[in-house]
PDB file of C-alpha atoms in Angstrom:
ATOM      1  CA  MET A   1       4.508 -25.440   5.567  1.00 64.00           C
ATOM      2  CA  ASP A   2       4.266 -29.128   5.195  1.00 74.00           C
ATOM      3  CA  ASN A   3       0.651 -29.530   4.195  1.00 87.00           C
ATOM      4  CA  PHE A   4      -0.631 -27.648   1.347  1.00 91.00           C
ATOM      5  CA  ASP A   5      -4.335 -28.071   2.184  1.00 91.00           C
ATOM      6  CA  ALA A   6      -3.389 -26.551   5.705  1.00 91.00           C
ATOM      7  CA  GLY A   7      -1.808 -23.494   4.217  1.00 90.00           C
ATOM      8  CA  PHE A   8      -4.218 -23.154   1.070  1.00 93.00           C
ATOM      9  CA  GLU A   9      -6.341 -20.042   2.820  1.00 94.00           C
ATOM     10  CA  HIS A  10      -3.257 -18.079   3.702  1.00 92.00           C
ATOM     11  CA  LEU A  11      -1.557 -18.778   0.420  1.00 94.00           C
ATOM     12  CA  TRP A  12      -4.584 -17.902  -1.643  1.00 95.00           C
ATOM     13  CA  SER A  13      -4.980 -14.619   0.484  1.00 93.00           C
ATOM     14  CA  ARG A  14      -1.414 -13.670  -0.442  1.00 91.00           C
ATOM     15  CA  ALA A  15      -1.640 -14.483  -3.958  1.00 93.00           C
ATOM     16  CA  TYR A  16      -4.943 -12.796  -4.507  1.00 94.00           C
ATOM     17  CA  GLY A  17      -3.811  -9.609  -2.585  1.00 89.00           C
ATOM     18  CA  VAL A  18      -0.630  -9.386  -4.716  1.00 88.00           C
ATOM     19  CA  ALA A  19      -2.532  -9.678  -7.873  1.00 90.00           C
ATOM     20  CA  TYR A  20      -5.096  -7.217  -6.750  1.00 87.00           C
ATOM     21  CA  VAL A  21      -2.641  -4.600  -5.925  1.00 82.00           C
ATOM     22  CA  VAL A  22      -1.046  -4.915  -9.363  1.00 82.00           C
ATOM     23  CA  LEU A  23      -4.153  -5.564 -11.416  1.00 83.00           C
ATOM     24  CA  GLY A  24      -6.914  -3.678  -9.511  1.00 80.00           C
ATOM     25  CA  ASP A  25      -9.459  -6.465 -10.741  1.00 85.00           C
ATOM     26  CA  ARG A  26     -11.147  -8.952  -8.657  1.00 90.00           C
ATOM     27  CA  GLY A  27     -11.974 -11.560 -11.345  1.00 92.00           C
ATOM     28  CA  GLU A  28      -8.370 -11.200 -12.818  1.00 92.00           C
ATOM     29  CA  SER A  29      -6.862 -11.405  -9.391  1.00 93.00           C
ATOM     30  CA  GLU A  30      -8.852 -14.700  -8.729  1.00 95.00           C
ATOM     31  CA  ASP A  31      -7.693 -16.098 -11.996  1.00 95.00           C
ATOM     32  CA  ILE A  32      -4.066 -15.288 -11.011  1.00 96.00           C
ATOM     33  CA  ALA A  33      -4.437 -16.731  -7.446  1.00 96.00           C
ATOM     34  CA  GLN A  34      -5.742 -19.939  -8.956  1.00 96.00           C
ATOM     35  CA  GLU A  35      -2.998 -20.355 -11.387  1.00 96.00           C
ATOM     36  CA  THR A  36      -0.473 -19.549  -8.804  1.00 96.00           C
ATOM     37  CA  LEU A  37      -1.975 -22.148  -6.287  1.00 96.00           C
ATOM     38  CA  ALA A  38      -2.099 -24.769  -9.067  1.00 95.00           C
ATOM     39  CA  ARG A  39       1.471 -24.124  -9.843  1.00 95.00           C
ATOM     40  CA  ALA A  40       2.408 -24.400  -6.097  1.00 94.00           C
ATOM     41  CA  LEU A  41       0.643 -27.760  -5.774  1.00 94.00           C
ATOM     42  CA  VAL A  42       2.272 -29.255  -8.833  1.00 94.00           C
ATOM     43  CA  ARG A  43       5.722 -28.263  -7.374  1.00 93.00           C
ATOM     44  CA  TRP A  44       4.656 -28.729  -3.572  1.00 93.00           C
ATOM     45  CA  ARG A  45       7.547 -30.883  -2.648  1.00 92.00           C
ATOM     46  CA  LYS A  46      10.226 -28.278  -4.034  1.00 93.00           C
ATOM     47  CA  VAL A  47       8.529 -25.169  -2.775  1.00 91.00           C
ATOM     48  CA  SER A  48       6.830 -26.282   0.526  1.00 91.00           C
ATOM     49  CA  ALA A  49       9.815 -24.976   2.712  1.00 90.00           C
ATOM     50  CA  TYR A  50       9.565 -21.579   1.248  1.00 89.00           C
ATOM     51  CA  ALA A  51       5.873 -21.595  -0.124  1.00 91.00           C
ATOM     52  CA  GLU A  52       4.672 -18.044   0.924  1.00 89.00           C
ATOM     53  CA  PRO A  53       7.436 -16.366  -0.653  1.00 89.00           C
ATOM     54  CA  TRP A  54       7.384 -18.308  -3.779  1.00 91.00           C
ATOM     55  CA  VAL A  55       3.631 -17.721  -3.983  1.00 93.00           C
ATOM     56  CA  VAL A  56       3.999 -13.988  -3.599  1.00 90.00           C
ATOM     57  CA  ARG A  57       6.709 -13.821  -6.320  1.00 89.00           C
ATOM     58  CA  VAL A  58       4.706 -15.915  -8.879  1.00 93.00           C
ATOM     59  CA  ALA A  59       1.579 -14.125  -8.286  1.00 93.00           C
ATOM     60  CA  GLY A  60       3.259 -10.711  -8.801  1.00 88.00           C
ATOM     61  CA  ASN A  61       5.026 -12.021 -11.882  1.00 88.00           C
ATOM     62  CA  LEU A  62       1.766 -13.481 -13.364  1.00 92.00           C
ATOM     63  CA  ALA A  63      -0.082 -10.238 -12.623  1.00 89.00           C
ATOM     64  CA  ILE A  64       2.504  -8.305 -14.515  1.00 85.00           C
ATOM     65  CA  ASP A  65       2.387 -10.526 -17.309  1.00 86.00           C
ATOM     66  CA  ARG A  66      -1.413 -10.165 -17.499  1.00 86.00           C
ATOM     67  CA  VAL A  67      -0.815  -6.255 -17.555  1.00 81.00           C
ATOM     68  CA  ARG A  68       1.640  -6.639 -20.610  1.00 78.00           C
ATOM     69  CA  LYS A  69      -0.798  -9.099 -22.321  1.00 80.00           C
ATOM     70  CA  ARG A  70      -3.622  -6.434 -22.021  1.00 73.00           C
ATOM     71  CA  GLN A  71      -1.448  -3.712 -23.596  1.00 67.00           C
ATOM     72  CA  ARG A  72      -0.514  -5.865 -26.607  1.00 66.00           C
ATOM     73  CA  THR A  73      -4.030  -7.205 -27.218  1.00 60.00           C
ATOM     74  CA  ARG A  74      -6.137  -3.976 -26.733  1.00 53.00           C
ATOM     75  CA  ALA A  75      -7.150  -2.202 -29.779  1.00 47.00           C
ATOM     76  CA  VAL A  76      -8.886   0.738 -27.902  1.00 45.00           C
ATOM     77  CA  PRO A  77      -6.412   2.775 -25.751  1.00 50.00           C
ATOM     78  CA  VAL A  78      -6.835   1.732 -22.145  1.00 48.00           C
ATOM     79  CA  GLU A  79      -7.687   5.500 -21.098  1.00 50.00           C
ATOM     80  CA  HIS A  80     -10.791   5.362 -23.153  1.00 50.00           C
ATOM     81  CA  VAL A  81     -12.355   2.230 -21.389  1.00 47.00           C
ATOM     82  CA  PRO A  82     -15.052   2.919 -19.081  1.00 49.00           C
ATOM     83  CA  GLY A  83     -14.266   2.051 -15.516  1.00 49.00           C
ATOM     84  CA  VAL A  84     -10.482   1.900 -15.929  1.00 55.00           C
ATOM     85  CA  ASP A  85      -8.618   4.254 -13.447  1.00 69.00           C
ATOM     86  CA  ALA A  86      -6.043   6.289 -15.436  1.00 72.00           C
ATOM     87  CA  GLN A  87      -3.693   6.581 -12.661  1.00 76.00           C
ATOM     88  CA  ARG A  88      -3.540   2.737 -12.345  1.00 75.00           C
ATOM     89  CA  VAL A  89      -2.891   2.418 -15.991  1.00 77.00           C
ATOM     90  CA  ASP A  90       0.069   4.828 -15.551  1.00 81.00           C
ATOM     91  CA  LEU A  91       1.399   2.995 -12.678  1.00 81.00           C
ATOM     92  CA  GLN A  92       0.991  -0.356 -14.529  1.00 80.00           C
ATOM     93  CA  ARG A  93       2.903   1.286 -17.535  1.00 82.00           C
ATOM     94  CA  ALA A  94       5.594   2.624 -15.183  1.00 86.00           C
ATOM     95  CA  LEU A  95       6.107  -0.515 -13.378  1.00 84.00           C
ATOM     96  CA  ILE A  96       6.203  -2.399 -16.654  1.00 81.00           C
ATOM     97  CA  ALA A  97       9.207  -0.114 -17.766  1.00 85.00           C
ATOM     98  CA  LEU A  98      11.321  -0.843 -14.663  1.00 86.00           C
ATOM     99  CA  SER A  99      14.008  -3.547 -14.792  1.00 87.00           C
ATOM    100  CA  PRO A 100      12.657  -7.038 -13.754  1.00 83.00           C
ATOM    101  CA  LYS A 101      14.394  -7.022 -10.290  1.00 87.00           C
ATOM    102  CA  GLN A 102      13.395  -3.359  -9.659  1.00 89.00           C
ATOM    103  CA  ARG A 103       9.921  -4.218 -10.535  1.00 86.00           C
ATOM    104  CA  GLU A 104       9.763  -7.171  -8.324  1.00 84.00           C
ATOM    105  CA  VAL A 105      11.294  -5.179  -5.247  1.00 89.00           C
ATOM    106  CA  VAL A 106       9.025  -2.312  -5.721  1.00 88.00           C
ATOM    107  CA  VAL A 107       5.802  -4.544  -6.081  1.00 84.00           C
ATOM    108  CA  LEU A 108       6.666  -6.618  -2.972  1.00 84.00           C
ATOM    109  CA  ARG A 109       7.962  -3.848  -0.782  1.00 87.00           C
ATOM    110  CA  TYR A 110       5.564  -1.045  -1.474  1.00 85.00           C
ATOM    111  CA  LEU A 111       2.369  -2.496  -3.027  1.00 79.00           C
ATOM    112  CA  VAL A 112       2.464  -5.723  -1.103  1.00 79.00           C
ATOM    113  CA  ASP A 113       3.991  -3.980   1.868  1.00 82.00           C
ATOM    114  CA  LEU A 114       6.237  -6.507   2.777  1.00 84.00           C
ATOM    115  CA  PRO A 115       9.283  -5.782   4.949  1.00 89.00           C
ATOM    116  CA  GLU A 116      12.602  -5.252   3.398  1.00 93.00           C
ATOM    117  CA  ALA A 117      14.030  -8.667   4.991  1.00 91.00           C
ATOM    118  CA  GLU A 118      11.140 -10.653   3.841  1.00 87.00           C
ATOM    119  CA  VAL A 119      11.576  -9.240   0.244  1.00 87.00           C
ATOM    120  CA  ALA A 120      15.111 -10.124   0.456  1.00 89.00           C
ATOM    121  CA  GLU A 121      14.366 -13.725   1.454  1.00 85.00           C
ATOM    122  CA  THR A 122      11.523 -14.044  -1.351  1.00 80.00           C
ATOM    123  CA  LEU A 123      13.972 -12.868  -3.826  1.00 82.00           C
ATOM    124  CA  GLY A 124      17.037 -14.639  -2.500  1.00 85.00           C
ATOM    125  CA  CYS A 125      19.229 -11.541  -2.274  1.00 90.00           C
ATOM    126  CA  SER A 126      20.674  -9.362   0.539  1.00 94.00           C
ATOM    127  CA  VAL A 127      18.710  -6.520   2.379  1.00 95.00           C
ATOM    128  CA  GLY A 128      21.176  -3.956   0.819  1.00 96.00           C
ATOM    129  CA  THR A 129      20.372  -5.226  -2.659  1.00 95.00           C
ATOM    130  CA  VAL A 130      16.754  -4.855  -1.870  1.00 94.00           C
ATOM    131  CA  LYS A 131      17.325  -1.078  -0.615  1.00 96.00           C
ATOM    132  CA  THR A 132      19.251  -0.404  -3.646  1.00 96.00           C
ATOM    133  CA  HIS A 133      16.661  -1.855  -6.177  1.00 95.00           C
ATOM    134  CA  ALA A 134      13.874  -0.148  -4.323  1.00 94.00           C
ATOM    135  CA  SER A 135      15.554   3.283  -4.297  1.00 95.00           C
ATOM    136  CA  ARG A 136      16.247   3.066  -8.195  1.00 95.00           C
ATOM    137  CA  GLY A 137      12.960   1.657  -8.931  1.00 92.00           C
ATOM    138  CA  LEU A 138      11.167   4.510  -7.032  1.00 92.00           C
ATOM    139  CA  ALA A 139      13.251   7.062  -8.763  1.00 94.00           C
ATOM    140  CA  ALA A 140      12.435   5.657 -12.188  1.00 92.00           C
ATOM    141  CA  LEU A 141       8.770   5.627 -11.149  1.00 89.00           C
ATOM    142  CA  ARG A 142       8.738   9.017 -10.108  1.00 90.00           C
ATOM    143  CA  LYS A 143      10.423  10.215 -13.249  1.00 90.00           C
ATOM    144  CA  SER A 144       7.924   8.310 -15.339  1.00 87.00           C
ATOM    145  CA  LEU A 145       4.676   9.307 -13.423  1.00 85.00           C
ATOM    146  CA  GLU A 146       5.935  12.982 -13.285  1.00 86.00           C
ATOM    147  CA  ALA A 147       6.227  12.817 -17.254  1.00 83.00           C
ATOM    148  CA  THR A 148       2.706  11.472 -17.635  1.00 75.00           C
ATOM    149  CA  ALA A 149       1.319  14.129 -15.415  1.00 65.00           C
TER     150      ALA A 149
END
């Protein structure tokens, strides 16, 4: 993708989609998409060759950081805030507990629904590594979510 303006809508859609899957909030997802594309524009010469995977990864990381920030600053337990889905909160907590590589793979592979090859390309690793991290990440998520059920 040579031209930022030409790819903006597609990149925005990807960034927003990743953020929404993690956060479940339209306003926060729009903020994440804006931040991601602002970062992409500043680094466009470096990231234009692999813009879409870069945007997906940055948006996912920013969304997970937002979840962490929520948990640190919230005085009222999240479960008692009106309109917050308890299952989403449990999933966010379980995702945060994963190793960074497992979390990236699980988010990109299962929440964003990217094929294994695209996840491998995005993260700069082999398909086998993606499969390993996905398997271990899903096992850890199952264990964590069963404990909260």
